Amino acid sequence: MEDAFARSVPEVLDFFGVDPAKGLTDIQVLSHARIYGRNVLPQEESTPFWKLVLKQFDDLLVKILIAAAIVSFLLALVNGETGLTAFLEPSVILMILAANAAVGVITETNAEKALEELRAYQADVATVMRNGCFSILPAAELVPGDIVEVSVGCKIPADLRMIELLSDQLRVDQAILTGESSSVEKELESTLTTNAVYQDKTNILFSGTVVVAGRARAVVVGVGSNTAMGSIRDSMLKTEDEITPLKRKLDEFGTFLAKVIAGICILVWIVNIGHFRDPIHGGFFQGAVHYFKIAVALAVAAIPEGLPAVVTTCLALGTKRMARLNAIVRSLPSVETLGCTTVICSDKTGTLTTNMMSVSKICVLQSASHGIATTEYSVSGTTYAPEGSIFDGTGMQLDFPAQFPCLLHIAMCSALCNESIIQYNPDKRNYEKIGESTEVALRILAEKVGLPGFDSMPSALNMLTKHERASYCNHYWENQFKKISLLEFSRDRKMMSVLCSRKHIEIMFSKGAPESILSRCTSILCNDDGSTAPLTASIRAELESKFSSFAGKDTLRCLALALKRMPTGHQNISLHDEKDLTFIGLVGMLDPPREEVRNAILSCITAGIRVMVVTGDNKATAESLCRKIGAFDHYEDFVGRSFTASEFEDLPASEKTMALQRMTLFTRVEPSHKKMLVEALQHQNEVVAMTGDGVNDAPALKKADIGIAMGSGTAVAKSASDMVLADDNFATIVAAVAEGRAIYNNTKQFIRYMISSNIGEVVCIFVAAVLGIPDTLVPVQLLWVNLVTDGLPATAIGFNKQDSDVMKAKPRKVNEAVVSGWLFFRYLVIGAYVGLATVAGFIWWFIYSETGPKIPYSELMNFDSCLKRETTYPCSIFSDRHPSTVAMTVLVVVEMFNALNNLSENQSLIVIPPWSNLWLVGSIGVTMLLHCLILYVQPLSVLFSVVPLTWDEWTTVLYLSFPVIIIDEILKFFSRNPIGMRLNLRLRRPDFLPKREVRDK
């Protein structure tokens, strides 16, 4: 029954044909079970493990690598190769791909846990009336029409419509569903609101929420998938995970690279068709196979095999750094997504605020004898910890607040007229509450006021253990006064009272809504001397004015406190005793903003990131908070920047688009609104980060580009998120965004390093094939360079330090290519030099080396006809391992120098010296050590077809390698000055990478 909230109690009961005094009959139960189904969330089929594994290989670069591995293995078998050399190359490639697939499978498996954890919010049992008798049944057996009784501590077993109150009131904590910071009072009357959201349905008890006060009976109106919790599950099922910007760009880059590689491989094969019949190959077919093998080697050289592994490693390093910032990353790619976030949709309660109700202002009458003089006190401390001070109107701290009569009696009344508990949890190292937030706030106020008569009171309290300190002052008053009788809070009176006795003196303490308490007061306590004065009309008007100011401009939740001296021996109090009270004071409380939030929002504005506050709370309270935290500071006028969910839905489509571009505050929202907001912003090409902590937030967290759950939130929210904030703090998100931007910059740097190095390898093979000289490098040497010498420095580049101005730049566009324009031109220049230097090292050994044959260049070009003609040198020199060793060493060393170029994209090595990243220096040292190992250790040198080098050969290697630094310094200079910028703009137009639509609309 979808509109139960809008119907009267008799209408709802008639719809299900149920008698509230007897409940359903067994026949009706069976009939309703057939019609409406069971009260369980159906289990969704999980993706088979084998499908998850196959999904990880659905990538063009990966497919090309697998094909290259298979082809190289088959060619080795065709040529009769056996043993380690035949299997080395394909085995290493497949091992890398398997490792990356494992990471992907683990990430996706974690995401599916969210739906399972949603079941934890379903109640296990319910108290149900059937056939005229109450019994306790499994909640799964409930059907629509069942009469259910709920009381304090009950988890609501299904969606229920209230039919009878069995206490003065019923209050429910529905924060997991709506995000409201305080419990909600439920009533019997039907709701007439059009487009009613969860907060408007005050007669409905929602599945999974908890009763915190009172007792009532209700009729089941929704079970299983037809409950509020069920609609969240359905929404999560319909939500598909978004591809991260980096993944999208790497996919595009992979497609582009695959096309280039295919073109070059075919070109190399075609260029050498004339050499297929060379005698050295032993026939046309063998020649074709030989050059096909070179083309495969070229593909292996061009594809950065280590790129997926290095990206994963860099993101993993970022997660470690972010964990130190209290941001725990669940999905690796989301680390980088933070860097291009353009909108942060932040929950109000618990993220921008502490979610700990605290008294912030107190108003008392100072004196009535010399005109009406009220005094305001402000209270510091924004958590449940009994820490904070009280300040007078001039901002001076009160050393002994309990010396002031009104503050002393406020502390007494707060401690005694109170049913809540505050305690210290040593495991979580924080203070926890049991009971209503407003009552807990009064308990903490009593602790801040302290006790009278002790000059050393503040320091003495600080010497207690945290467990003792939690309620020390409250326990003192509870020991001094014995509670005799209690009048519970009721909706019509809007107050509660407690009768206490101390030394044969009976006093009634009352607290409640200011209008209720004031109307029952005839006198008022004065703060200057503790005397009592008549509550005149002028004093009453002044207090009402203060109340209006607290509740209006400051949007504080206000309570008034009062007392009454009762006749000696009085043992009971009734409603008639709640008159002729003495007014003590007015307290204003709020869910206070976190102290660091204002600066964090300022950082976001500077970084070009829009912050939107999204909350289930009412508009006035949220707007007041936005003013306090500075969310409205940069706007002269915030008209059109604050909307309730219903206001936004009533706007025409064109105005909605404009409103989304201006919106800063979105109030009175429910789960579907959050998801709708994310989708609408994504359609405007925004990269959205959404925070949340409740079950209600899970669909939006899953839909957002990056979902951020609170550490104190529900397991469902955490499972649906990409990142969890251990400290629930908005400022942590901003720190994580800065880290995400730095990680992207480093990712770009190591992609640049790996691609320019791979371009060098391609140029090396291509130039050698075009010039008609022997193969400069054999496939196993290429593999060594790709995996070892590329991998370690590339990973170390991930440790580059964060730029100081990282949060001063605007967010990069999602469709900005990883490699384009001027940057690609730089890759080509550096890559061309790397390749030419490698070939030069190869040729140098034949023509100029003292240990080489010193043959003319023309002889080197005609090496394939050596056996057919007479020469002054043996033809075996063309299979000597020295030239390929020199070429391989040049390639390794030039790439080490190129790694130093990548400490910064545009800054010179003079500005950012090598020792700014000691990890990179260390990785270069380890790489060179490994290279020397394969040169000088016998079994390895045979495996990699290399020989030891002489000092002269090492000198030549350095001469050929070092110029790569000079070339890149020149290119960086052009990047920094206006000429470079003009070139950049000119080259950026024909983008080298394919661009897609940012999203499928």
PDB file of N, CA, C and O in Angstrom, residues 342-343 610 612 648 653-663 677-688 814 998-999 1001:
ATOM      1  N   THR A 342      35.088  17.908  -9.463  1.00  0.00           N
ATOM      2  CA  THR A 342      34.654  19.304  -9.652  1.00  0.00           C
ATOM      3  C   THR A 342      33.556  19.701  -8.667  1.00  0.00           C
ATOM      4  O   THR A 342      33.372  20.879  -8.392  1.00  0.00           O
ATOM      5  N   VAL A 343      32.817  18.701  -8.149  1.00  0.00           N
ATOM      6  CA  VAL A 343      31.747  18.978  -7.176  1.00  0.00           C
ATOM      7  C   VAL A 343      31.849  17.977  -6.029  1.00  0.00           C
ATOM      8  O   VAL A 343      31.963  16.775  -6.267  1.00  0.00           O
ATOM      9  N   ARG A 610      33.370  22.997  -6.408  1.00  0.00           N
ATOM     10  CA  ARG A 610      32.136  23.482  -5.802  1.00  0.00           C
ATOM     11  C   ARG A 610      31.710  22.534  -4.692  1.00  0.00           C
ATOM     12  O   ARG A 610      31.734  21.312  -4.870  1.00  0.00           O
ATOM     13  N   MET A 612      28.618  21.325  -2.372  1.00  0.00           N
ATOM     14  CA  MET A 612      27.169  21.348  -2.204  1.00  0.00           C
ATOM     15  C   MET A 612      26.824  20.611  -0.916  1.00  0.00           C
ATOM     16  O   MET A 612      27.270  19.487  -0.709  1.00  0.00           O
ATOM     17  N   PHE A 648      12.878  21.975  -5.714  1.00  0.00           N
ATOM     18  CA  PHE A 648      13.663  21.660  -6.911  1.00  0.00           C
ATOM     19  C   PHE A 648      12.842  20.838  -7.906  1.00  0.00           C
ATOM     20  O   PHE A 648      12.878  21.072  -9.112  1.00  0.00           O
ATOM     21  N   ALA A 653      12.127  21.945 -16.399  1.00  0.00           N
ATOM     22  CA  ALA A 653      13.389  21.277 -16.756  1.00  0.00           C
ATOM     23  C   ALA A 653      14.504  22.265 -17.036  1.00  0.00           C
ATOM     24  O   ALA A 653      15.643  22.078 -16.596  1.00  0.00           O
ATOM     25  N   SER A 654      14.194  23.353 -17.770  1.00  0.00           N
ATOM     26  CA  SER A 654      15.241  24.332 -18.121  1.00  0.00           C
ATOM     27  C   SER A 654      15.781  25.034 -16.877  1.00  0.00           C
ATOM     28  O   SER A 654      16.984  25.283 -16.759  1.00  0.00           O
ATOM     29  N   GLU A 655      14.878  25.344 -15.940  1.00  0.00           N
ATOM     30  CA  GLU A 655      15.299  26.021 -14.703  1.00  0.00           C
ATOM     31  C   GLU A 655      16.082  25.077 -13.789  1.00  0.00           C
ATOM     32  O   GLU A 655      16.942  25.513 -13.021  1.00  0.00           O
ATOM     33  N   LYS A 656      15.770  23.768 -13.864  1.00  0.00           N
ATOM     34  CA  LYS A 656      16.519  22.792 -13.072  1.00  0.00           C
ATOM     35  C   LYS A 656      17.994  22.801 -13.466  1.00  0.00           C
ATOM     36  O   LYS A 656      18.883  22.738 -12.613  1.00  0.00           O
ATOM     37  N   THR A 657      18.245  22.882 -14.763  1.00  0.00           N
ATOM     38  CA  THR A 657      19.628  22.907 -15.255  1.00  0.00           C
ATOM     39  C   THR A 657      20.367  24.115 -14.700  1.00  0.00           C
ATOM     40  O   THR A 657      21.504  24.003 -14.234  1.00  0.00           O
ATOM     41  N   MET A 658      19.719  25.278 -14.741  1.00  0.00           N
ATOM     42  CA  MET A 658      20.326  26.506 -14.206  1.00  0.00           C
ATOM     43  C   MET A 658      20.522  26.385 -12.696  1.00  0.00           C
ATOM     44  O   MET A 658      21.555  26.788 -12.167  1.00  0.00           O
ATOM     45  N   ALA A 659      19.509  25.825 -12.010  1.00  0.00           N
ATOM     46  CA  ALA A 659      19.585  25.691 -10.546  1.00  0.00           C
ATOM     47  C   ALA A 659      20.751  24.803 -10.140  1.00  0.00           C
ATOM     48  O   ALA A 659      21.458  25.091  -9.171  1.00  0.00           O
ATOM     49  N   LEU A 660      20.968  23.702 -10.897  1.00  0.00           N
ATOM     50  CA  LEU A 660      22.076  22.793 -10.588  1.00  0.00           C
ATOM     51  C   LEU A 660      23.418  23.484 -10.682  1.00  0.00           C
ATOM     52  O   LEU A 660      24.343  23.180  -9.935  1.00  0.00           O
ATOM     53  N   GLN A 661      23.542  24.442 -11.621  1.00  0.00           N
ATOM     54  CA  GLN A 661      24.805  25.142 -11.812  1.00  0.00           C
ATOM     55  C   GLN A 661      25.085  26.145 -10.695  1.00  0.00           C
ATOM     56  O   GLN A 661      26.225  26.527 -10.471  1.00  0.00           O
ATOM     57  N   ARG A 662      24.017  26.560  -9.987  1.00  0.00           N
ATOM     58  CA  ARG A 662      24.160  27.563  -8.929  1.00  0.00           C
ATOM     59  C   ARG A 662      24.019  26.988  -7.527  1.00  0.00           C
ATOM     60  O   ARG A 662      24.447  27.587  -6.555  1.00  0.00           O
ATOM     61  N   MET A 663      23.437  25.799  -7.424  1.00  0.00           N
ATOM     62  CA  MET A 663      23.042  25.252  -6.120  1.00  0.00           C
ATOM     63  C   MET A 663      24.223  25.040  -5.175  1.00  0.00           C
ATOM     64  O   MET A 663      25.273  24.532  -5.561  1.00  0.00           O
ATOM     65  N   LEU A 677      20.476  13.689  -7.944  1.00  0.00           N
ATOM     66  CA  LEU A 677      21.404  14.822  -7.963  1.00  0.00           C
ATOM     67  C   LEU A 677      22.731  14.423  -8.609  1.00  0.00           C
ATOM     68  O   LEU A 677      23.270  15.141  -9.454  1.00  0.00           O
ATOM     69  N   VAL A 678      23.243  13.264  -8.222  1.00  0.00           N
ATOM     70  CA  VAL A 678      24.508  12.779  -8.793  1.00  0.00           C
ATOM     71  C   VAL A 678      24.381  12.613 -10.306  1.00  0.00           C
ATOM     72  O   VAL A 678      25.231  13.075 -11.080  1.00  0.00           O
ATOM     73  N   GLU A 679      23.295  11.969 -10.742  1.00  0.00           N
ATOM     74  CA  GLU A 679      23.100  11.724 -12.180  1.00  0.00           C
ATOM     75  C   GLU A 679      22.984  13.033 -12.954  1.00  0.00           C
ATOM     76  O   GLU A 679      23.549  13.186 -14.039  1.00  0.00           O
ATOM     77  N   ALA A 680      22.234  13.990 -12.386  1.00  0.00           N
ATOM     78  CA  ALA A 680      22.045  15.281 -13.063  1.00  0.00           C
ATOM     79  C   ALA A 680      23.365  16.028 -13.203  1.00  0.00           C
ATOM     80  O   ALA A 680      23.661  16.600 -14.260  1.00  0.00           O
ATOM     81  N   LEU A 681      24.180  16.016 -12.146  1.00  0.00           N
ATOM     82  CA  LEU A 681      25.489  16.686 -12.204  1.00  0.00           C
ATOM     83  C   LEU A 681      26.412  15.990 -13.203  1.00  0.00           C
ATOM     84  O   LEU A 681      27.170  16.642 -13.931  1.00  0.00           O
ATOM     85  N   GLN A 682      26.357  14.663 -13.248  1.00  0.00           N
ATOM     86  CA  GLN A 682      27.194  13.920 -14.187  1.00  0.00           C
ATOM     87  C   GLN A 682      26.795  14.217 -15.630  1.00  0.00           C
ATOM     88  O   GLN A 682      27.647  14.263 -16.514  1.00  0.00           O
ATOM     89  N   HIS A 683      25.501  14.461 -15.871  1.00  0.00           N
ATOM     90  CA  HIS A 683      25.052  14.828 -17.217  1.00  0.00           C
ATOM     91  C   HIS A 683      25.592  16.195 -17.627  1.00  0.00           C
ATOM     92  O   HIS A 683      25.683  16.497 -18.814  1.00  0.00           O
ATOM     93  N   GLN A 684      25.944  17.012 -16.628  1.00  0.00           N
ATOM     94  CA  GLN A 684      26.560  18.312 -16.923  1.00  0.00           C
ATOM     95  C   GLN A 684      28.086  18.208 -16.959  1.00  0.00           C
ATOM     96  O   GLN A 684      28.797  19.200 -16.852  1.00  0.00           O
ATOM     97  N   ASN A 685      28.569  16.960 -17.086  1.00  0.00           N
ATOM     98  CA  ASN A 685      30.014  16.669 -17.194  1.00  0.00           C
ATOM     99  C   ASN A 685      30.792  17.049 -15.938  1.00  0.00           C
ATOM    100  O   ASN A 685      31.983  17.363 -16.010  1.00  0.00           O
ATOM    101  N   GLU A 686      30.122  17.018 -14.792  1.00  0.00           N
ATOM    102  CA  GLU A 686      30.815  17.239 -13.524  1.00  0.00           C
ATOM    103  C   GLU A 686      31.343  15.897 -13.025  1.00  0.00           C
ATOM    104  O   GLU A 686      30.746  14.850 -13.276  1.00  0.00           O
ATOM    105  N   VAL A 687      32.475  15.946 -12.319  1.00  0.00           N
ATOM    106  CA  VAL A 687      32.992  14.750 -11.643  1.00  0.00           C
ATOM    107  C   VAL A 687      32.583  14.880 -10.181  1.00  0.00           C
ATOM    108  O   VAL A 687      33.015  15.805  -9.491  1.00  0.00           O
ATOM    109  N   VAL A 688      31.729  13.973  -9.735  1.00  0.00           N
ATOM    110  CA  VAL A 688      31.022  14.155  -8.455  1.00  0.00           C
ATOM    111  C   VAL A 688      31.574  13.234  -7.369  1.00  0.00           C
ATOM    112  O   VAL A 688      31.668  12.023  -7.565  1.00  0.00           O
ATOM    113  N   VAL A 814      37.605  16.129 -17.547  1.00  0.00           N
ATOM    114  CA  VAL A 814      37.550  14.669 -17.610  1.00  0.00           C
ATOM    115  C   VAL A 814      37.992  14.172 -18.984  1.00  0.00           C
ATOM    116  O   VAL A 814      38.605  13.118 -19.103  1.00  0.00           O
ATOM    117  N   VAL A 998      32.128  12.315 -23.056  1.00  0.00           N
ATOM    118  CA  VAL A 998      32.520  12.047 -21.673  1.00  0.00           C
ATOM    119  C   VAL A 998      31.636  10.981 -21.063  1.00  0.00           C
ATOM    120  O   VAL A 998      32.074  10.106 -20.357  1.00  0.00           O
ATOM    121  N   ARG A 999      30.373  11.021 -21.373  1.00  0.00           N
ATOM    122  CA  ARG A 999      29.471  10.001 -20.836  1.00  0.00           C
ATOM    123  C   ARG A 999      28.475   9.621 -21.905  1.00  0.00           C
ATOM    124  O   ARG A 999      28.129  10.411 -22.776  1.00  0.00           O
ATOM    125  N   LYS A1001      25.072   9.481 -22.814  1.00  0.00           N
ATOM    126  CA  LYS A1001      23.906  10.161 -22.254  1.00  0.00           C
ATOM    127  C   LYS A1001      22.663   9.327 -22.480  1.00  0.00           C
ATOM    128  O   LYS A1001      22.523   8.713 -23.499  1.00  0.00           O
TER     129      LYS A1001
END
